[in-house]
Coordinates of C-alpha atoms in Angstrom, one line a residue:
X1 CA 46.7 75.9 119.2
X2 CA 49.7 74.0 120.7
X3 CA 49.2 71.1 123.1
X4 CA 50.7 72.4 126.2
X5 CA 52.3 71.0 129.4
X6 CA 53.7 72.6 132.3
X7 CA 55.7 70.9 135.0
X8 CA 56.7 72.2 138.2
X9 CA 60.1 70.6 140.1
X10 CA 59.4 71.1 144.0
X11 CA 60.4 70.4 147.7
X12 CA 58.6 71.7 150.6
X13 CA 57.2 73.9 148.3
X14 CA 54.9 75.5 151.6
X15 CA 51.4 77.1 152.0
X16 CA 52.0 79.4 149.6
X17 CA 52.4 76.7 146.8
X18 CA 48.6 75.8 146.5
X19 CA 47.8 79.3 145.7
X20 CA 50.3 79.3 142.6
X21 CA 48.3 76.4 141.7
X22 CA 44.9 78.4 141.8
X23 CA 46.5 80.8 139.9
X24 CA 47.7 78.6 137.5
X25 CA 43.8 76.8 137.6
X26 CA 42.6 80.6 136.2
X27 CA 45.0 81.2 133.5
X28 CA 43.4 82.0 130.2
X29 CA 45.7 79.3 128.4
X30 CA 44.4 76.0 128.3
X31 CA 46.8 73.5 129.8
X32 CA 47.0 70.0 128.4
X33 CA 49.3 67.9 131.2
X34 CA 49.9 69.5 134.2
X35 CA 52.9 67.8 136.2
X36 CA 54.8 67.8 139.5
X37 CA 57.9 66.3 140.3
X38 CA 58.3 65.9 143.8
X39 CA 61.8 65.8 145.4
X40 CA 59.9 63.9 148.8
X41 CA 58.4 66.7 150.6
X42 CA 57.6 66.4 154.2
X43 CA 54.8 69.1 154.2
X44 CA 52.7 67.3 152.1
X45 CA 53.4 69.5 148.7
X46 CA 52.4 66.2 146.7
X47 CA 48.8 66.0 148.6
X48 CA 48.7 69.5 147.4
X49 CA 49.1 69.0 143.9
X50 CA 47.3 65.7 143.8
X51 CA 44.1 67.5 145.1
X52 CA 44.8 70.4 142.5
X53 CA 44.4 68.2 139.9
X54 CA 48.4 67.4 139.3
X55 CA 50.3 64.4 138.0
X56 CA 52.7 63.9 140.7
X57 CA 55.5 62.2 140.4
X58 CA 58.0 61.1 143.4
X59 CA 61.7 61.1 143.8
X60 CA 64.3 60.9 146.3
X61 CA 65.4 64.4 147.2
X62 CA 69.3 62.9 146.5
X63 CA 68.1 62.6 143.0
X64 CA 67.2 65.7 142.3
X65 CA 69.0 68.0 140.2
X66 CA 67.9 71.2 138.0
X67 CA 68.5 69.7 135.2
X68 CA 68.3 65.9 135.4
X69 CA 64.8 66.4 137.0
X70 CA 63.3 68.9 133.9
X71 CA 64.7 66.2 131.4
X72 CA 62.9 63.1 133.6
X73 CA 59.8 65.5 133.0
X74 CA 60.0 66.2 129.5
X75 CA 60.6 62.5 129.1
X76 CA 57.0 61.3 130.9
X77 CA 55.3 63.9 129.1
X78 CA 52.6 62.5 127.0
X79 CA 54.0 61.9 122.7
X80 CA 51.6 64.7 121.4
X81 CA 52.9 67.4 124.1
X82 CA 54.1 70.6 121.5
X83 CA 55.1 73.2 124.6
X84 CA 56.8 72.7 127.5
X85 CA 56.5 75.7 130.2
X86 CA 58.8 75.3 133.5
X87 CA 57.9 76.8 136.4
X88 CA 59.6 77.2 139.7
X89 CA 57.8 76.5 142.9
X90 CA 58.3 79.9 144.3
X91 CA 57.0 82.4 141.3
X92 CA 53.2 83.6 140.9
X93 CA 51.2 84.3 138.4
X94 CA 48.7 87.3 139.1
X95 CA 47.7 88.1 135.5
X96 CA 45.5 85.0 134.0
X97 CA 46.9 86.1 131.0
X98 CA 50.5 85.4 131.6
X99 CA 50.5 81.9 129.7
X100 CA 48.6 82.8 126.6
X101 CA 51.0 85.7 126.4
X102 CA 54.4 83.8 127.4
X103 CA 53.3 81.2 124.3
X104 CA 52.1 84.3 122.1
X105 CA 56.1 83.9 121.0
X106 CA 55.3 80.4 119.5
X107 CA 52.3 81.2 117.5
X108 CA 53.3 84.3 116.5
X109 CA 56.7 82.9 115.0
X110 CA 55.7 81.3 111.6
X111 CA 59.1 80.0 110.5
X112 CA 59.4 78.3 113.6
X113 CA 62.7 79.8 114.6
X114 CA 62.0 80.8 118.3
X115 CA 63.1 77.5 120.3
X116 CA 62.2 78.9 124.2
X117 CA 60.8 82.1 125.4
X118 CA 61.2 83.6 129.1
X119 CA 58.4 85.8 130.7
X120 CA 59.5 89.2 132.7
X121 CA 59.9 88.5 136.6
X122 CA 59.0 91.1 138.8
X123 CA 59.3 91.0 142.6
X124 CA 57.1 89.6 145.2
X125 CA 55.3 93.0 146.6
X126 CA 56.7 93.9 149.5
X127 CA 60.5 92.8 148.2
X128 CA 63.2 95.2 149.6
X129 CA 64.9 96.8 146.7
X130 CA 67.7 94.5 147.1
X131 CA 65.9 92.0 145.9
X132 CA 64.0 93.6 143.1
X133 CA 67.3 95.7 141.8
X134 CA 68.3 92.6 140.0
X135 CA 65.1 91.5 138.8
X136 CA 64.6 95.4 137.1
X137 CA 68.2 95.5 135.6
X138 CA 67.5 91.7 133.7
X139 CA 64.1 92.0 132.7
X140 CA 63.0 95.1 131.0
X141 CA 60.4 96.7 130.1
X142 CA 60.8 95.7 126.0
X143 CA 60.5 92.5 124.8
X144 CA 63.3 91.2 122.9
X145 CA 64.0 87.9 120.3
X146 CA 67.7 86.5 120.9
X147 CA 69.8 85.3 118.4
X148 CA 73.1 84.2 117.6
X149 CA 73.5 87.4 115.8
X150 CA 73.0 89.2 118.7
X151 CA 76.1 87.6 120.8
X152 CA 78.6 90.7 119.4
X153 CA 76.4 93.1 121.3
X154 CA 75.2 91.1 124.4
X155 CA 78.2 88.4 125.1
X156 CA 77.3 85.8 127.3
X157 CA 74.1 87.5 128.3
X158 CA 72.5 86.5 124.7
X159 CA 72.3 82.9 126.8
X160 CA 70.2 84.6 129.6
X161 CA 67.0 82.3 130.1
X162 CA 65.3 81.6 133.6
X163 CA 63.5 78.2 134.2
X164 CA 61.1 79.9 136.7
X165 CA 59.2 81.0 134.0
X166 CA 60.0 79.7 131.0
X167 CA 59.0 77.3 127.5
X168 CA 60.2 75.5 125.2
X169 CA 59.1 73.7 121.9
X170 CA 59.5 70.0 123.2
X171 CA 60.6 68.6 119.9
X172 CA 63.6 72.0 119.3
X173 CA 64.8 70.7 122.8
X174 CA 64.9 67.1 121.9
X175 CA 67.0 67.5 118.9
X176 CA 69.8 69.3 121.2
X177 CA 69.9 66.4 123.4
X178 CA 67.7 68.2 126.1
X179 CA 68.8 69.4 129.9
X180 CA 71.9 68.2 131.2
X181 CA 72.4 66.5 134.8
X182 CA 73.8 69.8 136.0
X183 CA 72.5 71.5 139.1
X184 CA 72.6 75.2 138.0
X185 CA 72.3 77.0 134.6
X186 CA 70.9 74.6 132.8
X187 CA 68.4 76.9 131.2
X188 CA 71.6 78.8 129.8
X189 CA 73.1 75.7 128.9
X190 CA 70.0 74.8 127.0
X191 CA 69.5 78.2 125.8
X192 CA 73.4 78.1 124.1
X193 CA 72.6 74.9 122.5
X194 CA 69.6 75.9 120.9
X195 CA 71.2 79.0 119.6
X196 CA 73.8 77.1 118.0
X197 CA 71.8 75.4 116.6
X198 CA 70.1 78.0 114.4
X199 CA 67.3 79.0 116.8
X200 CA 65.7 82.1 118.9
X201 CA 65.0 82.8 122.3
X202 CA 62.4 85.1 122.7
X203 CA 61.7 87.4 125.9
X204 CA 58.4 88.4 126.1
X205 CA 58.3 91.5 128.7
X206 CA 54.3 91.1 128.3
X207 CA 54.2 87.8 129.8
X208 CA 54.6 88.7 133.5
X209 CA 55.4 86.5 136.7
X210 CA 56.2 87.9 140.3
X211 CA 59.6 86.0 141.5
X212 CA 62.5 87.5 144.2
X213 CA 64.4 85.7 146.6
X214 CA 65.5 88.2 149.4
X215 CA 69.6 88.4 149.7
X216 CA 71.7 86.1 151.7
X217 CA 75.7 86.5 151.5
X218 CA 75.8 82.4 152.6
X219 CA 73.6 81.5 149.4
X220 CA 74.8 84.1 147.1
X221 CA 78.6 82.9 147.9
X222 CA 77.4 79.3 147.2
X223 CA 75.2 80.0 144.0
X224 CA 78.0 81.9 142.2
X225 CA 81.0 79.6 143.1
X226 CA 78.7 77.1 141.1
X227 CA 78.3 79.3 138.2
X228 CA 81.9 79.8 137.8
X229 CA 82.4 76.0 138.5
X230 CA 79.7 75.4 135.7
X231 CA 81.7 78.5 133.2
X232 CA 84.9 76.3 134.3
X233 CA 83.1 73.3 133.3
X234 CA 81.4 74.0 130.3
X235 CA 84.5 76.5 128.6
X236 CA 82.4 76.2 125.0
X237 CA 79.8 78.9 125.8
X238 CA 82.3 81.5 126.6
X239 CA 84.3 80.3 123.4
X240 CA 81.3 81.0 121.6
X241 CA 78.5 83.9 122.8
X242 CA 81.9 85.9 125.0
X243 CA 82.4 87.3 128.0
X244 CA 79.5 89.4 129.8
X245 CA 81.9 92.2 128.6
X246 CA 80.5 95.7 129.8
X247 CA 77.0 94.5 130.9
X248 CA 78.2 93.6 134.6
X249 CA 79.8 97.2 134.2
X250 CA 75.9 98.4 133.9
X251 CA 74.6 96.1 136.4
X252 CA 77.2 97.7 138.7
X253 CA 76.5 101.6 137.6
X254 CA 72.4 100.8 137.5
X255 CA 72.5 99.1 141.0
X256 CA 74.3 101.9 142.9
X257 CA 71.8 104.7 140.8
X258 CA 68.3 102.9 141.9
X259 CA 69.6 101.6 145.6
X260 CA 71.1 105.5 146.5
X261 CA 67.4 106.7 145.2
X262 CA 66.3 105.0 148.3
X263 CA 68.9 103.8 150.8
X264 CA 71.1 106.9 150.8
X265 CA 75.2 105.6 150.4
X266 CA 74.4 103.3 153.2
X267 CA 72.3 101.4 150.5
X268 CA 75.3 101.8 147.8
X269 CA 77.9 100.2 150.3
X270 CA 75.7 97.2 151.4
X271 CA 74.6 96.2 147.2
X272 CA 78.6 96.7 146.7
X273 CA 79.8 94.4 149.6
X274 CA 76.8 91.5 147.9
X275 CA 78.1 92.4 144.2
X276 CA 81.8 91.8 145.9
X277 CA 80.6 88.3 147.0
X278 CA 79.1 87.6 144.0
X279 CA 82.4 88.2 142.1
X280 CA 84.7 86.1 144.4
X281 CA 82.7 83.3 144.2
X282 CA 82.6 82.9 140.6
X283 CA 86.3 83.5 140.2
X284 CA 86.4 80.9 143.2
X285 CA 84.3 78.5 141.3
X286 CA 85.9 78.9 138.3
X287 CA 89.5 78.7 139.6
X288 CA 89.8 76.8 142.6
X289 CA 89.0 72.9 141.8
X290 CA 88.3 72.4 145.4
X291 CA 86.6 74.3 148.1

């Protein structure tokens, strides 16, 4: 079996963060190095993994970034580490057997071809369907193994990887430089380099983590004007996986279907006016230098 690590980047990561931990503590998957990196929480979330057993380490929150932090962390990980799993502060793990399963795409995979593998979020019970409508459209049901092959069907969506629950084989993400000092996407930026470079991302709908965030216009309008500003930035992965093509098209047509089910047109209006935000941010982000 591999030797496994799994690192956790966090900030006032709240009461909720030491039962992720437990949860983590009950998994079926032995865990080799367990590390947090700390962006200097004021409600004592590096007590909390200290007394769980963690490796904390300490930083400035000003330091921080998504992907600059993940690279500090697969850089103090100890020389014989094989896997790397990434988790967000905010996801939970119900089913002990989420791990073993998420990793099942590593020892399964004989030629060594799969590079990272992403688990299937569903939301936190109790989400409102605005929050879960997302989470059903990107994460199916079937599991799936990406490669650059698959780019003429899927676009830019063959990229698609989610650091809140995801692996990688440390020395695959080595070779291709590791994470960037970006501060969003930097699992898709990863993800595009490692395809490139010959290799699979695998999604493993089996492997199952509970993640949403409930919808706010403010932080949707600033998340996507960063994800244009990174597509403005980074031009080289639209050169070479293409545009999202028809898949926001089905986002669009699958949103209004599941939120009418339940919310009447009432529903339909408010996931358009959030979907309309969402778009003129990007185009913001990726055609206005400043904003």
């Amino acid at each position: 079996m591999y030797k496994v690590a799994i690192v956790i980047p966090t900030c006032n990561a709240g009461r909720e963060f030491a039962n992720l931990l437990a949860e983590i503590a009950r998994q079926s998957l032995p865990i080799d190095y367990k590390l947090v990196i700390d962006s200097t929480s004021a409600d004592g979330t590096a007590d909390v993994a200290g007394n769980h057993g963690w490796q904390v380490r300490i930083i400035p929150q000003a330091e921080f970034s998504h992907g600059g932090t993940r690279q500090m962390a697969v850089e103090l990980l100890p020389k014989d580490i094989e896997i790397v799993v990434f988790l967000t502060q905010d996801v939970r793990l119900p089913d002990r057997y989420s791990l073993e399963k998420l990793l099942g795409a590593f020892v399964d995979d004989r030629e060594a071809q799969v590079a990272a593998a992403y688990g299937r979020q569903v939301p936190h019970e109790g989400a409102s369907i605005y929050a879960a409508v997302d989470r059903e459209f990107n994460y199916p049901a079937v599991s799936r193994t990406k490669s650059m092959a698959d780019s003429r069907e899927l676009g830019i969506k063959t990229t698609f990887l989610s650091d809140s629950f995801a692996a990688y084989r440390v020395q695959d993400l080595l070779k291709i430089g590791g994470f960037p000092k970006i501060n969003i996407c930097e699992d898709m930026y990863v993800a595009g380099r490692l395809l490139l470079a010959g290799k699979r991302i695998a999604y493993v709908a089996e492997a199952i983590a509970r993640h949403s965030h409930e919808p706010k216009l403010k932080d949707m309008w600033c998340r996507y004007r960063e994800m244009g500003r990174f597509q403005k930035e980074n031009p080289w992965i639209g050169e070479s996986f293409g545009r999202a093509g028809g898949e926001g098209v089905r986002l669009v047509k699958y949103q209004a279907g599941r939120v009418y089910k339940e919310k009447g047109i009432i529903g339909i209006g408010k996931i358009l006016s959030m979907d309309l935000v969402r778009f003129l941010a990007y185009k913001a982000g990726m055609y206005i230098t400043e904003i």
